[in-house]
Amino acid sequence: MKAVVALIVRICLVVVCLGLGANATPAAFAQPGPAAPNPVLVIGGFDADRGILEKLREALDEWGYPAYSMVLPDVPSLSGAPTGSAPIAESAAAVARAVDEIRRETGAARVDLAGHSMGGLAARHYVKFLRGGESVGTYVDFGTPNSGQSLGLLCSLFWPGCLDIAPGSPFLRALNEPPAVPPGLSAYHLFSENEGPEREPLPGAINASVQDFCPGRHVIHRNEPRDGAFQELIVSALRGGPLATGCP
């Protein structure tokens, strides 16, 4: 029975779940053109689909960004545990190690972050509590339930990452204690209006939905990393704005 419940919860978290301060206004998308763009680390969420995550990494690479991707750690003692099942603070430490390695490999002073779903929470913990702001240029989360995802309660008995993402958890209370975003950090929160918890605004960030730019567009949570409009919004955020997409 425990295995069946765990499987149902995993499916729900992947398909359904995994928040508005300043709102962006639509604009025509233009190709990025920074002289020397920062490397970008794409961070997956709970039970991330590596293939879908790679679609975003590949798109960033085609736009001229040295792009990398990672999934969050699982609980090593549990066979078959999904990525992101470890405590999110441990995931944040993994993000820190990945950023350090990218900086060593590329010689870049700073790395930009693009975290999907739970990946955005791990990235924000990193910049807020692990001195990540010293090594990060631009922070982008998309599809991230910054105030929590109630489905996390269903699997919190099995995986600590689920307990951390549940609304009102000690992890989220500490993470959202003002300021939610470190002062001076260029931060963006992107979301789909087709999903619930991710619509919650992130104070201190530029908040925008893909439907602000592409009215009527339907994007489910799982497909956000490979959606063309999301990809273009992320690229425009990495350029420093304004946010823009041609809604491909």
mmCIF file of C-alpha atoms in Angstrom:
data_model
loop_
_atom_site.group_PDB
_atom_site.id
_atom_site.type_symbol
_atom_site.label_atom_id
_atom_site.label_comp_id
_atom_site.label_asym_id
_atom_site.label_seq_id
_atom_site.Cartn_x
_atom_site.Cartn_y
_atom_site.Cartn_z
ATOM 1 C CA MET A 1 0.000 0.000 0.000
ATOM 2 C CA LYS A 2 2.868 2.366 0.870
ATOM 3 C CA ALA A 3 4.414 1.776 -2.553
ATOM 4 C CA VAL A 4 1.092 2.468 -4.308
ATOM 5 C CA VAL A 5 0.557 5.735 -2.396
ATOM 6 C CA ALA A 6 4.115 6.811 -3.137
ATOM 7 C CA LEU A 7 3.643 6.129 -6.854
ATOM 8 C CA ILE A 8 0.351 8.083 -6.963
ATOM 9 C CA VAL A 9 1.941 11.025 -5.181
ATOM 10 C CA ARG A 10 4.927 11.007 -7.526
ATOM 11 C CA ILE A 11 2.634 11.130 -10.549
ATOM 12 C CA CYS A 12 0.610 13.986 -9.008
ATOM 13 C CA LEU A 13 3.690 16.026 -8.193
ATOM 14 C CA VAL A 14 5.084 15.635 -11.678
ATOM 15 C CA VAL A 15 1.897 16.266 -13.622
ATOM 16 C CA VAL A 16 -0.004 18.763 -11.479
ATOM 17 C CA CYS A 17 2.352 20.651 -9.200
ATOM 18 C CA LEU A 18 5.604 21.427 -8.931
ATOM 19 C CA GLY A 19 4.546 32.331 -6.707
ATOM 20 C CA LEU A 20 2.855 38.887 -8.190
ATOM 21 C CA GLY A 21 4.950 41.894 -7.181
ATOM 22 C CA ALA A 22 5.928 43.826 -10.337
ATOM 23 C CA ASN A 23 4.244 42.493 -13.472
ATOM 24 C CA ALA A 24 5.944 42.465 -16.849
ATOM 25 C CA THR A 25 4.306 43.712 -20.022
ATOM 26 C CA PRO A 26 4.398 41.888 -23.357
ATOM 27 C CA ALA A 27 6.992 42.891 -25.939
ATOM 28 C CA ALA A 28 8.375 41.521 -29.180
ATOM 29 C CA PHE A 29 11.062 38.901 -28.561
ATOM 30 C CA ALA A 30 14.576 39.650 -29.782
ATOM 31 C CA GLN A 31 17.607 37.408 -29.912
ATOM 32 C CA PRO A 32 20.000 37.760 -26.968
ATOM 33 C CA GLY A 33 23.297 39.457 -27.598
ATOM 34 C CA PRO A 34 25.464 39.842 -24.485
ATOM 35 C CA ALA A 35 29.140 40.137 -25.353
ATOM 36 C CA ALA A 36 30.131 37.444 -22.864
ATOM 37 C CA PRO A 37 27.079 35.801 -21.299
ATOM 38 C CA ASN A 38 27.347 34.080 -17.958
ATOM 39 C CA PRO A 39 27.130 30.308 -17.917
ATOM 40 C CA VAL A 40 23.641 29.108 -17.030
ATOM 41 C CA LEU A 41 22.764 26.239 -14.716
ATOM 42 C CA VAL A 42 19.317 24.700 -15.352
ATOM 43 C CA ILE A 43 17.992 22.973 -12.228
ATOM 44 C CA GLY A 44 15.235 20.378 -12.351
ATOM 45 C CA GLY A 45 12.439 19.889 -9.848
ATOM 46 C CA PHE A 46 10.933 16.924 -8.019
ATOM 47 C CA ASP A 47 11.288 13.718 -10.063
ATOM 48 C CA ALA A 48 12.488 15.811 -13.004
ATOM 49 C CA ASP A 49 12.296 14.428 -16.530
ATOM 50 C CA ARG A 50 15.909 14.755 -17.687
ATOM 51 C CA GLY A 51 14.904 14.720 -21.342
ATOM 52 C CA ILE A 52 12.510 17.655 -20.931
ATOM 53 C CA LEU A 53 15.109 19.510 -18.850
ATOM 54 C CA GLU A 54 17.655 19.043 -21.610
ATOM 55 C CA LYS A 55 15.357 20.820 -24.082
ATOM 56 C CA LEU A 56 15.879 24.047 -22.160
ATOM 57 C CA ARG A 57 19.618 23.482 -21.780
ATOM 58 C CA GLU A 58 19.954 22.819 -25.508
ATOM 59 C CA ALA A 59 17.924 25.939 -26.361
ATOM 60 C CA LEU A 60 20.143 28.106 -24.153
ATOM 61 C CA ASP A 61 23.206 26.592 -25.757
ATOM 62 C CA GLU A 62 21.862 27.442 -29.208
ATOM 63 C CA TRP A 63 21.349 31.055 -28.060
ATOM 64 C CA GLY A 64 25.025 31.253 -27.166
ATOM 65 C CA TYR A 65 24.932 30.552 -23.443
ATOM 66 C CA PRO A 66 27.338 28.003 -21.940
ATOM 67 C CA ALA A 67 24.552 25.917 -20.431
ATOM 68 C CA TYR A 68 24.547 23.094 -17.905
ATOM 69 C CA SER A 69 21.771 21.102 -16.251
ATOM 70 C CA MET A 70 21.357 19.126 -13.056
ATOM 71 C CA VAL A 71 18.700 17.229 -11.152
ATOM 72 C CA LEU A 72 18.280 17.437 -7.394
ATOM 73 C CA PRO A 73 19.622 14.674 -5.145
ATOM 74 C CA ASP A 74 17.455 11.833 -3.934
ATOM 75 C CA VAL A 75 17.403 10.014 -0.617
ATOM 76 C CA PRO A 76 20.294 7.559 -1.039
ATOM 77 C CA SER A 77 19.004 5.098 1.533
ATOM 78 C CA LEU A 78 15.726 4.564 -0.309
ATOM 79 C CA SER A 79 15.825 2.479 -3.459
ATOM 80 C CA GLY A 80 13.933 4.129 -6.282
ATOM 81 C CA ALA A 81 13.478 7.447 -4.482
ATOM 82 C CA PRO A 82 12.821 10.289 -6.968
ATOM 83 C CA THR A 83 15.194 13.153 -7.563
ATOM 84 C CA GLY A 84 14.391 15.997 -5.188
ATOM 85 C CA SER A 85 13.375 13.626 -2.391
ATOM 86 C CA ALA A 86 16.339 14.715 -0.245
ATOM 87 C CA PRO A 87 15.922 17.727 2.074
ATOM 88 C CA ILE A 88 15.869 20.889 -0.048
ATOM 89 C CA ALA A 89 18.733 22.359 1.998
ATOM 90 C CA GLU A 90 20.834 19.414 0.802
ATOM 91 C CA SER A 91 19.697 20.122 -2.741
ATOM 92 C CA ALA A 92 20.815 23.740 -2.288
ATOM 93 C CA ALA A 93 24.255 22.501 -1.232
ATOM 94 C CA ALA A 94 24.340 20.414 -4.419
ATOM 95 C CA VAL A 95 23.525 23.547 -6.429
ATOM 96 C CA ALA A 96 26.405 25.324 -4.677
ATOM 97 C CA ARG A 97 28.812 22.555 -5.661
ATOM 98 C CA ALA A 98 27.594 22.623 -9.260
ATOM 99 C CA VAL A 99 28.045 26.409 -9.468
ATOM 100 C CA ASP A 100 31.563 26.153 -8.036
ATOM 101 C CA GLU A 101 32.462 23.487 -10.582
ATOM 102 C CA ILE A 102 31.077 25.547 -13.489
ATOM 103 C CA ARG A 103 33.056 28.575 -12.351
ATOM 104 C CA ARG A 104 36.231 26.496 -12.144
ATOM 105 C CA GLU A 105 35.623 24.985 -15.578
ATOM 106 C CA THR A 106 34.723 28.219 -17.372
ATOM 107 C CA GLY A 107 36.615 30.837 -15.385
ATOM 108 C CA ALA A 108 33.374 32.820 -15.077
ATOM 109 C CA ALA A 109 32.948 35.096 -12.072
ATOM 110 C CA ARG A 110 29.199 34.428 -11.910
ATOM 111 C CA VAL A 111 26.709 31.782 -13.026
ATOM 112 C CA ASP A 112 23.042 32.451 -13.854
ATOM 113 C CA LEU A 113 20.423 30.080 -12.430
ATOM 114 C CA ALA A 114 17.197 28.829 -14.032
ATOM 115 C CA GLY A 115 15.371 26.606 -11.556
ATOM 116 C CA HIS A 116 12.190 24.750 -12.434
ATOM 117 C CA SER A 117 9.660 23.909 -9.724
ATOM 118 C CA MET A 118 11.448 22.626 -6.587
ATOM 119 C CA GLY A 119 14.696 23.529 -8.353
ATOM 120 C CA GLY A 120 13.803 27.196 -7.835
ATOM 121 C CA LEU A 121 13.450 26.650 -4.086
ATOM 122 C CA ALA A 122 16.838 24.958 -3.887
ATOM 123 C CA ALA A 123 18.407 27.763 -5.927
ATOM 124 C CA ARG A 124 16.848 30.456 -3.716
ATOM 125 C CA HIS A 125 18.026 28.737 -0.540
ATOM 126 C CA TYR A 126 21.500 28.702 -2.056
ATOM 127 C CA VAL A 127 21.568 32.419 -2.860
ATOM 128 C CA LYS A 128 19.923 33.392 0.453
ATOM 129 C CA PHE A 129 21.673 31.188 2.990
ATOM 130 C CA LEU A 130 24.800 29.729 1.358
ATOM 131 C CA ARG A 131 26.325 33.007 0.105
ATOM 132 C CA GLY A 132 25.275 32.138 -3.425
ATOM 133 C CA GLY A 133 24.615 35.784 -4.206
ATOM 134 C CA GLU A 134 28.371 36.228 -4.440
ATOM 135 C CA SER A 135 28.539 33.774 -7.339
ATOM 136 C CA VAL A 136 25.172 34.248 -9.089
ATOM 137 C CA GLY A 137 24.392 36.845 -11.755
ATOM 138 C CA THR A 138 20.676 36.402 -12.510
ATOM 139 C CA TYR A 139 18.185 34.205 -10.667
ATOM 140 C CA VAL A 140 15.179 32.833 -12.567
ATOM 141 C CA ASP A 141 12.653 30.424 -11.169
ATOM 142 C CA PHE A 142 9.771 29.122 -13.249
ATOM 143 C CA GLY A 143 6.894 26.916 -12.231
ATOM 144 C CA THR A 144 8.109 27.237 -8.626
ATOM 145 C CA PRO A 145 5.553 27.049 -5.787
ATOM 146 C CA ASN A 146 7.286 29.625 -3.587
ATOM 147 C CA SER A 147 4.666 29.343 -0.832
ATOM 148 C CA GLY A 148 4.513 25.567 -1.052
ATOM 149 C CA GLN A 149 2.631 22.749 -2.735
ATOM 150 C CA SER A 150 -0.076 20.974 -0.734
ATOM 151 C CA LEU A 151 0.569 17.687 -2.542
ATOM 152 C CA GLY A 152 3.860 17.602 -0.666
ATOM 153 C CA LEU A 153 1.856 16.607 2.407
ATOM 154 C CA LEU A 154 0.911 13.315 0.736
ATOM 155 C CA CYS A 155 4.496 12.116 0.409
ATOM 156 C CA SER A 156 6.026 13.863 3.419
ATOM 157 C CA LEU A 157 6.045 10.590 5.360
ATOM 158 C CA PHE A 158 8.328 9.059 2.756
ATOM 159 C CA TRP A 159 10.638 11.812 1.521
ATOM 160 C CA PRO A 160 12.025 14.866 3.361
ATOM 161 C CA GLY A 161 11.929 16.994 0.208
ATOM 162 C CA CYS A 162 8.133 16.609 0.213
ATOM 163 C CA LEU A 163 7.954 17.765 3.832
ATOM 164 C CA ASP A 164 10.019 20.845 2.936
ATOM 165 C CA ILE A 165 7.766 21.824 0.025
ATOM 166 C CA ALA A 166 4.531 21.451 2.017
ATOM 167 C CA PRO A 167 2.880 24.829 2.808
ATOM 168 C CA GLY A 168 3.935 26.242 6.162
ATOM 169 C CA SER A 169 6.960 23.970 6.531
ATOM 170 C CA PRO A 170 9.887 25.218 8.633
ATOM 171 C CA PHE A 171 11.984 25.253 5.445
ATOM 172 C CA LEU A 172 9.556 27.547 3.608
ATOM 173 C CA ARG A 173 8.982 29.795 6.605
ATOM 174 C CA ALA A 174 12.730 30.457 6.824
ATOM 175 C CA LEU A 175 13.112 30.810 3.049
ATOM 176 C CA ASN A 176 10.231 33.311 2.756
ATOM 177 C CA GLU A 177 11.198 35.397 5.767
ATOM 178 C CA PRO A 178 11.720 38.939 4.368
ATOM 179 C CA PRO A 179 13.573 39.606 2.258
ATOM 180 C CA ALA A 180 12.516 36.570 0.227
ATOM 181 C CA VAL A 181 15.102 37.543 -2.405
ATOM 182 C CA PRO A 182 18.479 38.962 -1.325
ATOM 183 C CA PRO A 183 18.651 42.714 -2.044
ATOM 184 C CA GLY A 184 20.466 43.563 -5.248
ATOM 185 C CA LEU A 185 19.892 40.182 -6.891
ATOM 186 C CA SER A 186 18.323 40.311 -10.358
ATOM 187 C CA ALA A 187 15.412 37.916 -9.861
ATOM 188 C CA TYR A 188 12.477 36.678 -11.964
ATOM 189 C CA HIS A 189 9.539 34.404 -11.223
ATOM 190 C CA LEU A 190 7.786 32.970 -14.286
ATOM 191 C CA PHE A 191 4.701 30.787 -14.212
ATOM 192 C CA SER A 192 1.756 29.358 -16.096
ATOM 193 C CA GLU A 193 -1.762 30.466 -15.206
ATOM 194 C CA ASN A 194 -2.864 26.904 -15.935
ATOM 195 C CA GLU A 195 -1.222 25.762 -12.708
ATOM 196 C CA GLY A 196 -2.075 26.646 -9.106
ATOM 197 C CA PRO A 197 0.623 27.128 -6.472
ATOM 198 C CA GLU A 198 3.227 28.471 -8.879
ATOM 199 C CA ARG A 199 1.014 31.538 -9.503
ATOM 200 C CA GLU A 200 1.861 32.847 -6.022
ATOM 201 C CA PRO A 201 4.124 35.913 -6.431
ATOM 202 C CA LEU A 202 7.712 36.046 -5.256
ATOM 203 C CA PRO A 203 8.351 39.329 -3.412
ATOM 204 C CA GLY A 204 11.428 41.124 -4.675
ATOM 205 C CA ALA A 205 11.284 39.469 -8.097
ATOM 206 C CA ILE A 206 9.763 40.428 -11.442
ATOM 207 C CA ASN A 207 6.682 38.198 -11.684
ATOM 208 C CA ALA A 208 5.060 37.281 -14.995
ATOM 209 C CA SER A 209 2.987 34.497 -16.516
ATOM 210 C CA VAL A 210 3.535 33.112 -19.977
ATOM 211 C CA GLN A 211 -0.102 34.042 -20.681
ATOM 212 C CA ASP A 212 0.748 37.735 -20.103
ATOM 213 C CA PHE A 213 2.583 37.463 -23.415
ATOM 214 C CA CYS A 214 0.716 34.622 -25.131
ATOM 215 C CA PRO A 215 -2.998 34.921 -24.196
ATOM 216 C CA GLY A 216 -4.801 31.607 -24.202
ATOM 217 C CA ARG A 217 -1.629 29.535 -24.277
ATOM 218 C CA HIS A 218 -1.987 26.299 -22.320
ATOM 219 C CA VAL A 219 1.198 25.066 -20.641
ATOM 220 C CA ILE A 220 1.133 22.334 -18.026
ATOM 221 C CA HIS A 221 3.741 22.272 -15.294
ATOM 222 C CA ARG A 222 5.689 19.331 -16.639
ATOM 223 C CA ASN A 223 6.204 20.873 -20.082
ATOM 224 C CA GLU A 224 7.401 24.326 -18.981
ATOM 225 C CA PRO A 225 11.137 23.671 -19.582
ATOM 226 C CA ARG A 226 10.516 22.708 -23.214
ATOM 227 C CA ASP A 227 7.823 25.282 -24.023
ATOM 228 C CA GLY A 228 9.188 27.776 -26.580
ATOM 229 C CA ALA A 229 7.600 30.829 -24.953
ATOM 230 C CA PHE A 230 8.949 29.912 -21.531
ATOM 231 C CA GLN A 231 12.380 29.434 -23.069
ATOM 232 C CA GLU A 232 12.315 32.869 -24.695
ATOM 233 C CA LEU A 233 11.107 34.516 -21.481
ATOM 234 C CA ILE A 234 13.980 32.908 -19.606
ATOM 235 C CA VAL A 235 16.480 34.109 -22.209
ATOM 236 C CA SER A 236 15.143 37.665 -22.041
ATOM 237 C CA ALA A 237 15.411 37.533 -18.235
ATOM 238 C CA LEU A 238 19.013 36.400 -18.501
ATOM 239 C CA ARG A 239 19.632 39.398 -20.760
ATOM 240 C CA GLY A 240 18.332 41.673 -18.005
ATOM 241 C CA GLY A 241 14.908 42.263 -19.535
ATOM 242 C CA PRO A 242 12.526 43.447 -20.623
ATOM 243 C CA LEU A 243 10.776 40.102 -20.687
ATOM 244 C CA ALA A 244 9.718 39.155 -24.190
ATOM 245 C CA THR A 245 8.636 36.237 -26.355
ATOM 246 C CA GLY A 246 7.346 35.755 -29.869
ATOM 247 C CA CYS A 247 5.100 32.897 -28.583
ATOM 248 C CA PRO A 248 6.523 30.168 -30.830
#
